[in-house]
């Protein structure tokens, strides 16, 4: 190590305690990101079964926990508490007094019925930031509906613009509503935490998958509000510029774009298709958008002369955006994927080592760290009780009261 290297700084959220009372994806992913930044995340799970993702997502290795669970719960400690019992509720209240942030994603009203809602905890900890993630939010006629990514994509309009014209309904291949809501919740939680640090009170955060999915629809909504037309699927294309999509080559497909007039003219030069530059059907971006099918047909006549890799190299050399169509295995194995460390291995007491998706952003001064493996169910119960200062008599009383068993 270089003797002049900077001394490592504390992680940004070191000393911040987060209670993760969530399951499946949106809540656990949100709290994992906070844990990656240094927060002490305590995952509160139902005894016996735990987070349903432990068993419901398949793709298991040696142990009982799925790879889905293992990829959303690093940097957490687990305690199993039966919130339906008075003793479990008492223990939860004691934990809430020590917390800075709480993230939950039960259906609206469930935490309140358990006596663990924001109004129950605020008197105990006025500085608590309480984030509720749900499918459709805490208000409105859909609030009580079960909320999953598929429903949010369908009911927000996202599925109406996904796929190809005339195709059956298609959802985005990745859970954009779940992950989007996680990210929006992280930004809201951190903003609220800054407010508390500046002398303010805690607050309640109402996050919804439906709202998050709609927030992603900038181009589609712009088209609708600007023209009055209902947006339709455009496949891999972009509704604001053309050409900008996947195109067929001699041996398959690749993606490319000429998103302004300068790039369009350069593309015509590189392809030696000056006839396209002079064609009134393609003279400017509005014309190219209006005539996109025939435009792509013309381009693919020339793209068919070379392989995808050849065209990508040619276009990139000319300063035009282009890229290869990769599968996930290819993306992780690529030079860029390896350089960006987008696959990492985490030591685990049962699995030995488990693959995890790498940190999606890189902080140079306080880089995220893997400090804890994804926890076994209830793995840290005794240690957390120690931190609360509970003696053996208190623990026996909690056990007798059903705090740790259904």
Short mmCIF file of C-alpha atoms in Angstrom, two decimals:
data_model
loop_
_atom_site.label_atom_id
_atom_site.label_comp_id
_atom_site.label_asym_id
_atom_site.label_seq_id
_atom_site.Cartn_x
_atom_site.Cartn_y
_atom_site.Cartn_z
CA UNK A 1 0.00 0.00 0.00
CA UNK A 2 1.27 3.47 -0.87
CA UNK A 3 2.45 5.25 2.26
CA UNK A 4 0.94 8.50 0.95
CA UNK A 5 -2.49 6.98 0.36
CA UNK A 6 -5.38 8.68 2.08
CA UNK A 7 -6.60 7.19 5.33
CA UNK A 8 -9.95 5.45 4.69
CA UNK A 9 -12.86 7.63 5.67
CA UNK A 10 -15.92 6.33 7.55
CA UNK A 11 -18.75 5.23 5.29
CA UNK A 12 -21.36 8.00 4.86
CA UNK A 13 -24.12 6.26 6.85
CA UNK A 14 -21.91 4.78 9.56
CA UNK A 15 -23.79 5.02 12.86
CA UNK A 16 -27.21 5.19 11.19
CA UNK A 17 -29.61 2.41 12.20
CA UNK A 18 -32.23 1.15 9.73
CA UNK A 19 -35.05 -1.24 10.56
CA UNK A 20 -35.90 -3.28 7.47
CA UNK A 21 -39.44 -4.59 7.93
CA UNK A 22 -39.90 -5.63 4.33
CA UNK A 23 -39.93 -8.61 2.04
CA UNK A 24 -39.37 -9.58 -1.60
CA UNK A 25 -37.75 -6.73 -3.59
CA UNK A 26 -38.60 -3.02 -3.30
CA UNK A 27 -38.06 -2.70 0.46
CA UNK A 28 -35.10 -5.10 0.82
CA UNK A 29 -33.27 -3.53 -2.14
CA UNK A 30 -33.77 -0.04 -0.68
CA UNK A 31 -32.42 -1.04 2.74
CA UNK A 32 -29.53 -2.97 1.18
CA UNK A 33 -28.38 0.19 -0.62
CA UNK A 34 -28.42 2.01 2.73
CA UNK A 35 -26.42 -0.85 4.24
CA UNK A 36 -23.88 -0.67 1.42
CA UNK A 37 -23.31 2.95 2.45
CA UNK A 38 -22.55 1.96 6.02
CA UNK A 39 -25.91 1.86 7.80
CA UNK A 40 -26.56 -0.79 10.45
CA UNK A 41 -29.54 -2.53 8.84
CA UNK A 42 -31.57 -4.81 11.10
CA UNK A 43 -33.85 -7.05 9.08
CA UNK A 44 -36.95 -7.90 11.09
CA UNK A 45 -38.46 -11.15 9.80
CA UNK A 46 -41.37 -13.41 10.71
CA UNK A 47 -40.16 -16.38 12.80
CA UNK A 48 -40.10 -19.71 11.03
CA UNK A 49 -40.41 -18.54 7.44
CA UNK A 50 -38.62 -15.21 7.32
CA UNK A 51 -38.66 -13.02 4.22
CA UNK A 52 -40.70 -15.01 1.72
CA UNK A 53 -37.97 -14.43 -0.88
CA UNK A 54 -35.75 -16.84 1.06
CA UNK A 55 -37.80 -19.73 -0.30
CA UNK A 56 -40.06 -18.30 -3.00
CA UNK A 57 -37.57 -17.21 -5.66
CA UNK A 58 -35.97 -20.57 -6.54
CA UNK A 59 -32.41 -20.85 -7.90
CA UNK A 60 -30.91 -22.25 -4.71
CA UNK A 61 -27.34 -23.39 -4.21
CA UNK A 62 -26.39 -25.35 -1.06
CA UNK A 63 -28.61 -23.77 1.57
CA UNK A 64 -32.27 -22.88 1.91
CA UNK A 65 -31.97 -19.25 0.83
CA UNK A 66 -32.54 -18.38 -2.82
CA UNK A 67 -30.07 -16.44 -4.92
CA UNK A 68 -32.72 -13.73 -5.21
CA UNK A 69 -32.65 -13.28 -1.43
CA UNK A 70 -28.86 -13.44 -1.32
CA UNK A 71 -28.64 -10.63 -3.88
CA UNK A 72 -30.88 -8.22 -1.98
CA UNK A 73 -29.87 -8.66 1.64
CA UNK A 74 -26.13 -8.24 2.10
CA UNK A 75 -24.93 -5.88 4.84
CA UNK A 76 -27.86 -6.71 7.11
CA UNK A 77 -28.43 -8.44 10.43
CA UNK A 78 -31.50 -10.59 10.99
CA UNK A 79 -33.77 -10.88 14.00
CA UNK A 80 -36.96 -12.95 13.89
CA UNK A 81 -39.83 -11.27 15.76
CA UNK A 82 -43.50 -12.21 15.88
CA UNK A 83 -45.12 -8.78 15.55
CA UNK A 84 -48.57 -10.29 16.13
CA UNK A 85 -47.74 -10.96 19.78
CA UNK A 86 -47.77 -8.21 22.43
CA UNK A 87 -44.27 -9.25 23.50
CA UNK A 88 -42.99 -9.05 19.94
CA UNK A 89 -44.59 -5.64 19.53
CA UNK A 90 -42.93 -4.45 22.73
CA UNK A 91 -39.54 -5.62 21.48
CA UNK A 92 -40.15 -3.93 18.14
CA UNK A 93 -41.00 -0.66 19.90
CA UNK A 94 -37.75 -0.89 21.85
CA UNK A 95 -35.85 -1.32 18.59
CA UNK A 96 -37.71 1.59 17.01
CA UNK A 97 -36.50 3.87 19.80
CA UNK A 98 -32.93 3.18 18.67
CA UNK A 99 -33.54 3.58 14.93
CA UNK A 100 -33.04 6.49 12.55
CA UNK A 101 -34.91 4.98 9.58
CA UNK A 102 -37.59 2.33 9.11
CA UNK A 103 -38.50 0.79 5.75
CA UNK A 104 -41.60 -1.40 5.41
CA UNK A 105 -43.58 -2.70 2.45
CA UNK A 106 -46.62 -4.40 3.88
CA UNK A 107 -50.03 -3.64 2.41
CA UNK A 108 -51.33 -0.24 3.63
CA UNK A 109 -52.81 -0.49 7.11
CA UNK A 110 -51.09 -3.73 8.15
CA UNK A 111 -48.38 -2.10 10.25
CA UNK A 112 -50.95 0.17 11.87
CA UNK A 113 -53.11 -2.85 12.81
CA UNK A 114 -50.05 -4.45 14.37
CA UNK A 115 -49.50 -1.35 16.50
CA UNK A 116 -46.29 -0.64 14.60
CA UNK A 117 -47.40 2.17 12.30
CA UNK A 118 -45.84 5.62 12.08
CA UNK A 119 -48.34 7.16 14.50
CA UNK A 120 -47.54 4.41 17.02
CA UNK A 121 -43.78 4.95 16.80
CA UNK A 122 -43.56 8.72 16.43
CA UNK A 123 -44.23 9.42 20.14
CA UNK A 124 -41.45 6.94 21.00
CA UNK A 125 -38.97 8.44 18.52
CA UNK A 126 -39.91 11.83 17.01
CA UNK A 127 -36.84 11.82 14.77
CA UNK A 128 -37.69 8.49 13.13
CA UNK A 129 -37.94 8.50 9.33
CA UNK A 130 -40.62 5.98 8.43
CA UNK A 131 -40.83 4.88 4.79
CA UNK A 132 -43.77 2.81 3.56
CA UNK A 133 -43.47 1.18 0.15
CA UNK A 134 -46.61 -0.21 -1.45
CA UNK A 135 -48.06 -0.94 -4.86
CA UNK A 136 -50.30 2.10 -5.15
CA UNK A 137 -49.54 4.29 -2.14
CA UNK A 138 -51.36 4.94 1.09
CA UNK A 139 -54.25 6.86 -0.51
CA UNK A 140 -56.63 6.50 -3.42
CA UNK A 141 -59.15 3.83 -4.48
CA UNK A 142 -56.39 1.34 -5.37
CA UNK A 143 -54.48 1.69 -2.10
CA UNK A 144 -55.72 -1.60 -0.63
CA UNK A 145 -54.84 -3.68 -3.67
CA UNK A 146 -51.90 -6.09 -3.57
CA UNK A 147 -48.99 -4.29 -5.19
CA UNK A 148 -46.49 -6.11 -7.37
CA UNK A 149 -44.20 -4.97 -10.17
CA UNK A 150 -46.35 -6.59 -12.88
CA UNK A 151 -49.51 -4.79 -11.74
CA UNK A 152 -47.68 -1.47 -11.44
CA UNK A 153 -46.24 -1.83 -14.95
CA UNK A 154 -49.65 -2.66 -16.38
CA UNK A 155 -51.68 -0.02 -14.57
CA UNK A 156 -49.15 2.81 -14.95
CA UNK A 157 -49.11 2.47 -18.74
CA UNK A 158 -45.58 1.10 -18.95
CA UNK A 159 -46.76 -2.15 -20.55
CA UNK A 160 -48.80 -0.22 -23.12
CA UNK A 161 -45.57 1.10 -24.67
CA UNK A 162 -43.42 -2.02 -24.23
CA UNK A 163 -42.92 -4.53 -27.04
CA UNK A 164 -43.57 -4.17 -30.75
CA UNK A 165 -46.61 -2.65 -32.50
CA UNK A 166 -49.44 -5.16 -32.57
CA UNK A 167 -47.72 -7.62 -30.23
CA UNK A 168 -49.41 -9.12 -27.15
CA UNK A 169 -48.75 -7.28 -23.85
CA UNK A 170 -45.09 -7.29 -22.84
CA UNK A 171 -43.64 -6.17 -19.53
CA UNK A 172 -40.20 -4.66 -19.17
CA UNK A 173 -37.71 -7.49 -18.77
CA UNK A 174 -36.44 -6.12 -15.46
CA UNK A 175 -38.66 -5.02 -12.52
CA UNK A 176 -38.61 -1.30 -13.26
CA UNK A 177 -41.42 -0.43 -10.82
CA UNK A 178 -39.85 -2.34 -7.93
CA UNK A 179 -36.31 -1.09 -8.42
CA UNK A 180 -37.43 2.40 -9.41
CA UNK A 181 -39.50 2.70 -6.25
CA UNK A 182 -36.51 1.48 -4.20
CA UNK A 183 -34.31 4.20 -5.66
CA UNK A 184 -36.88 6.95 -5.18
CA UNK A 185 -37.33 5.81 -1.58
CA UNK A 186 -33.57 5.93 -0.96
CA UNK A 187 -33.43 9.51 -2.22
CA UNK A 188 -36.41 10.51 -0.08
CA UNK A 189 -34.99 8.80 3.01
CA UNK A 190 -31.61 10.49 2.62
CA UNK A 191 -33.25 13.88 2.07
CA UNK A 192 -35.34 13.39 5.22
CA UNK A 193 -32.26 12.28 7.15
CA UNK A 194 -30.42 15.45 6.13
CA UNK A 195 -33.42 17.37 7.45
CA UNK A 196 -33.18 15.62 10.79
CA UNK A 197 -29.44 16.27 10.96
CA UNK A 198 -30.19 19.96 10.37
CA UNK A 199 -32.39 20.06 13.44
CA UNK A 200 -35.72 18.92 12.02
CA UNK A 201 -38.11 16.15 13.00
CA UNK A 202 -38.54 12.76 11.39
CA UNK A 203 -41.29 12.24 8.87
CA UNK A 204 -43.43 9.73 7.03
CA UNK A 205 -42.57 8.75 3.44
CA UNK A 206 -45.26 7.28 1.20
CA UNK A 207 -43.67 5.52 -1.82
CA UNK A 208 -45.58 3.62 -4.50
CA UNK A 209 -44.56 1.31 -7.33
CA UNK A 210 -47.33 2.86 -9.48
CA UNK A 211 -45.97 6.37 -8.98
CA UNK A 212 -42.40 5.26 -9.66
CA UNK A 213 -43.35 3.57 -12.92
CA UNK A 214 -45.22 6.68 -14.08
CA UNK A 215 -42.23 8.84 -13.18
CA UNK A 216 -40.15 6.90 -15.73
CA UNK A 217 -42.54 7.74 -18.59
CA UNK A 218 -41.02 11.09 -19.56
CA UNK A 219 -40.79 10.56 -23.34
CA UNK A 220 -44.12 8.75 -23.56
CA UNK A 221 -45.96 11.32 -21.47
CA UNK A 222 -44.33 14.13 -23.45
CA UNK A 223 -45.68 12.62 -26.66
CA UNK A 224 -49.17 12.24 -25.18
CA UNK A 225 -49.35 15.73 -23.67
CA UNK A 226 -47.72 17.31 -26.71
CA UNK A 227 -49.82 15.65 -29.42
CA UNK A 228 -52.88 14.22 -27.71
CA UNK A 229 -52.09 10.83 -29.23
CA UNK A 230 -51.92 7.72 -27.08
CA UNK A 231 -48.32 6.40 -27.14
CA UNK A 232 -47.88 2.97 -28.68
CA UNK A 233 -45.07 0.39 -28.51
CA UNK A 234 -42.10 1.13 -30.76
CA UNK A 235 -39.99 -1.97 -30.09
CA UNK A 236 -36.36 -1.03 -29.55
CA UNK A 237 -36.82 2.37 -31.21
CA UNK A 238 -37.08 5.79 -29.59
CA UNK A 239 -40.21 7.85 -30.07
CA UNK A 240 -38.27 11.13 -30.16
CA UNK A 241 -35.56 10.42 -32.75
CA UNK A 242 -34.68 8.07 -35.62
CA UNK A 243 -32.69 6.02 -36.34
CA UNK A 244 -32.11 4.87 -32.76
CA UNK A 245 -32.80 1.15 -32.28
CA UNK A 246 -31.69 -2.42 -32.88
CA UNK A 247 -30.98 -3.23 -36.52
CA UNK A 248 -30.24 -6.44 -38.39
CA UNK A 249 -26.77 -7.12 -39.76
CA UNK A 250 -25.20 -9.94 -41.74
CA UNK A 251 -25.04 -12.25 -38.71
CA UNK A 252 -27.59 -10.94 -36.23
CA UNK A 253 -28.45 -7.71 -34.47
CA UNK A 254 -26.74 -4.67 -32.98
CA UNK A 255 -27.89 -1.29 -31.69
CA UNK A 256 -27.03 2.10 -33.12
CA UNK A 257 -28.26 5.66 -33.11
CA UNK A 258 -28.05 8.90 -35.04
CA UNK A 259 -30.00 11.14 -32.71
CA UNK A 260 -29.34 14.51 -34.34
CA UNK A 261 -28.79 15.88 -37.83
CA UNK A 262 -25.00 15.94 -37.56
CA UNK A 263 -24.87 12.27 -36.58
CA UNK A 264 -27.39 11.38 -39.29
CA UNK A 265 -25.27 12.93 -42.02
CA UNK A 266 -22.17 11.26 -40.61
CA UNK A 267 -23.97 7.90 -40.64
CA UNK A 268 -24.89 8.36 -44.29
CA UNK A 269 -21.24 9.13 -45.10
CA UNK A 270 -19.90 6.13 -43.17
CA UNK A 271 -22.39 3.81 -44.90
CA UNK A 272 -21.75 5.48 -48.27
CA UNK A 273 -25.46 6.11 -48.55
CA UNK A 274 -25.57 9.77 -49.52
CA UNK A 275 -28.81 8.96 -51.32
CA UNK A 276 -30.47 8.65 -47.90
CA UNK A 277 -29.21 12.05 -46.80
CA UNK A 278 -30.82 13.62 -49.89
CA UNK A 279 -34.07 11.65 -49.66
CA UNK A 280 -36.93 14.00 -48.64
CA UNK A 281 -38.44 11.18 -46.56
CA UNK A 282 -35.39 11.34 -44.27
CA UNK A 283 -34.40 14.98 -44.62
CA UNK A 284 -34.82 15.80 -40.92
CA UNK A 285 -35.75 14.08 -37.67
CA UNK A 286 -39.54 14.61 -37.96
CA UNK A 287 -39.43 13.13 -41.47
CA UNK A 288 -37.35 10.18 -40.31
CA UNK A 289 -39.75 9.52 -37.44
CA UNK A 290 -42.73 9.63 -39.79
CA UNK A 291 -41.02 7.20 -42.15
CA UNK A 292 -39.17 5.02 -39.66
CA UNK A 293 -40.15 1.58 -41.07
CA UNK A 294 -38.88 2.37 -44.56
CA UNK A 295 -35.84 4.17 -43.11
CA UNK A 296 -34.79 1.06 -41.18
CA UNK A 297 -35.48 -1.11 -44.22
CA UNK A 298 -33.08 1.04 -46.25
CA UNK A 299 -30.40 1.04 -43.58
CA UNK A 300 -30.57 -2.73 -43.15
CA UNK A 301 -29.91 -3.22 -46.87
CA UNK A 302 -26.43 -1.87 -46.19
CA UNK A 303 -26.03 -3.27 -42.67
CA UNK A 304 -26.60 -6.75 -44.16
CA UNK A 305 -23.23 -6.47 -45.92
CA UNK A 306 -21.17 -6.80 -42.72
CA UNK A 307 -21.37 -8.52 -39.32
CA UNK A 308 -22.60 -6.81 -36.18
CA UNK A 309 -19.11 -6.60 -34.70
CA UNK A 310 -17.77 -5.05 -37.90
CA UNK A 311 -20.47 -2.39 -37.95
CA UNK A 312 -20.04 -1.59 -34.28
CA UNK A 313 -16.33 -1.03 -34.81
CA UNK A 314 -16.94 1.11 -37.90
CA UNK A 315 -19.58 3.29 -36.26
CA UNK A 316 -17.65 3.77 -33.03
CA UNK A 317 -14.54 4.74 -34.98
CA UNK A 318 -16.61 7.43 -36.71
CA UNK A 319 -17.95 8.76 -33.41
CA UNK A 320 -21.42 7.24 -33.80
CA UNK A 321 -23.07 5.45 -30.85
CA UNK A 322 -23.34 1.70 -31.37
CA UNK A 323 -23.26 -1.45 -29.27
CA UNK A 324 -23.35 -5.22 -29.35
CA UNK A 325 -26.42 -7.13 -28.18
CA UNK A 326 -25.17 -9.04 -25.13
CA UNK A 327 -26.79 -11.66 -22.96
CA UNK A 328 -26.35 -11.39 -19.18
CA UNK A 329 -23.50 -13.94 -19.16
CA UNK A 330 -21.74 -11.96 -21.88
CA UNK A 331 -22.29 -8.64 -20.09
CA UNK A 332 -20.84 -9.91 -16.80
CA UNK A 333 -17.92 -11.57 -18.61
CA UNK A 334 -17.17 -8.55 -20.80
CA UNK A 335 -14.06 -6.45 -20.24
CA UNK A 336 -16.28 -3.56 -19.10
CA UNK A 337 -18.29 -5.72 -16.72
CA UNK A 338 -15.10 -7.05 -15.16
CA UNK A 339 -13.47 -3.64 -14.96
CA UNK A 340 -16.57 -2.21 -13.26
CA UNK A 341 -16.66 -5.19 -10.86
CA UNK A 342 -20.32 -5.86 -11.58
CA UNK A 343 -20.02 -9.40 -10.25
CA UNK A 344 -18.54 -9.95 -6.82
CA UNK A 345 -18.27 -12.91 -4.49
CA UNK A 346 -19.38 -12.75 -0.87
CA UNK A 347 -18.22 -15.23 1.77
CA UNK A 348 -21.19 -17.04 3.33
CA UNK A 349 -21.34 -19.48 6.28
CA UNK A 350 -23.39 -22.05 4.34
CA UNK A 351 -22.78 -21.35 0.68
CA UNK A 352 -19.05 -20.78 1.09
CA UNK A 353 -19.21 -18.06 -1.53
CA UNK A 354 -22.18 -16.49 -3.26
CA UNK A 355 -22.21 -14.26 -6.34
CA UNK A 356 -23.68 -10.79 -5.91
CA UNK A 357 -24.36 -7.98 -8.35
CA UNK A 358 -21.70 -5.30 -7.86
CA UNK A 359 -22.26 -1.79 -6.54
CA UNK A 360 -24.16 0.18 -9.22
CA UNK A 361 -22.37 3.46 -8.46
CA UNK A 362 -18.82 4.00 -7.30
CA UNK A 363 -17.90 6.42 -4.51
CA UNK A 364 -14.23 7.27 -4.74
CA UNK A 365 -13.78 8.77 -1.27
CA UNK A 366 -16.01 6.40 0.69
CA UNK A 367 -16.50 3.33 -1.50
CA UNK A 368 -19.26 0.96 -0.49
CA UNK A 369 -18.20 -2.17 1.34
CA UNK A 370 -19.50 -5.66 1.91
CA UNK A 371 -19.32 -5.85 5.67
CA UNK A 372 -21.85 -8.63 6.26
CA UNK A 373 -23.02 -11.66 4.32
CA UNK A 374 -26.75 -11.98 3.63
CA UNK A 375 -27.99 -13.08 7.05
CA UNK A 376 -29.38 -16.43 8.06
CA UNK A 377 -32.87 -16.18 9.50
CA UNK A 378 -32.62 -14.83 13.07
CA UNK A 379 -28.82 -15.06 12.98
CA UNK A 380 -28.30 -11.91 15.01
CA UNK A 381 -31.21 -12.12 17.44
CA UNK A 382 -29.11 -12.63 20.56
CA UNK A 383 -26.57 -9.96 19.62
CA UNK A 384 -29.34 -7.41 19.04
CA UNK A 385 -30.95 -8.29 22.36
CA UNK A 386 -27.54 -7.73 23.97
CA UNK A 387 -27.40 -4.26 22.44
CA UNK A 388 -30.81 -3.47 23.90
CA UNK A 389 -29.46 -4.43 27.32
CA UNK A 390 -31.99 -7.22 27.91
CA UNK A 391 -31.00 -9.68 30.61
CA UNK A 392 -31.94 -13.35 30.66
CA UNK A 393 -35.10 -12.74 32.66
CA UNK A 394 -36.31 -10.21 30.08
CA UNK A 395 -35.52 -12.62 27.27
CA UNK A 396 -37.41 -15.42 28.97
CA UNK A 397 -40.40 -13.10 29.35
CA UNK A 398 -40.26 -12.25 25.63
CA UNK A 399 -40.02 -15.91 24.69
CA UNK A 400 -42.92 -16.81 26.98
CA UNK A 401 -44.92 -14.00 25.39
CA UNK A 402 -44.42 -15.40 21.91
CA UNK A 403 -42.05 -12.72 20.64
CA UNK A 404 -39.90 -15.18 18.75
CA UNK A 405 -42.39 -17.88 17.80
CA UNK A 406 -45.69 -17.70 15.88
#
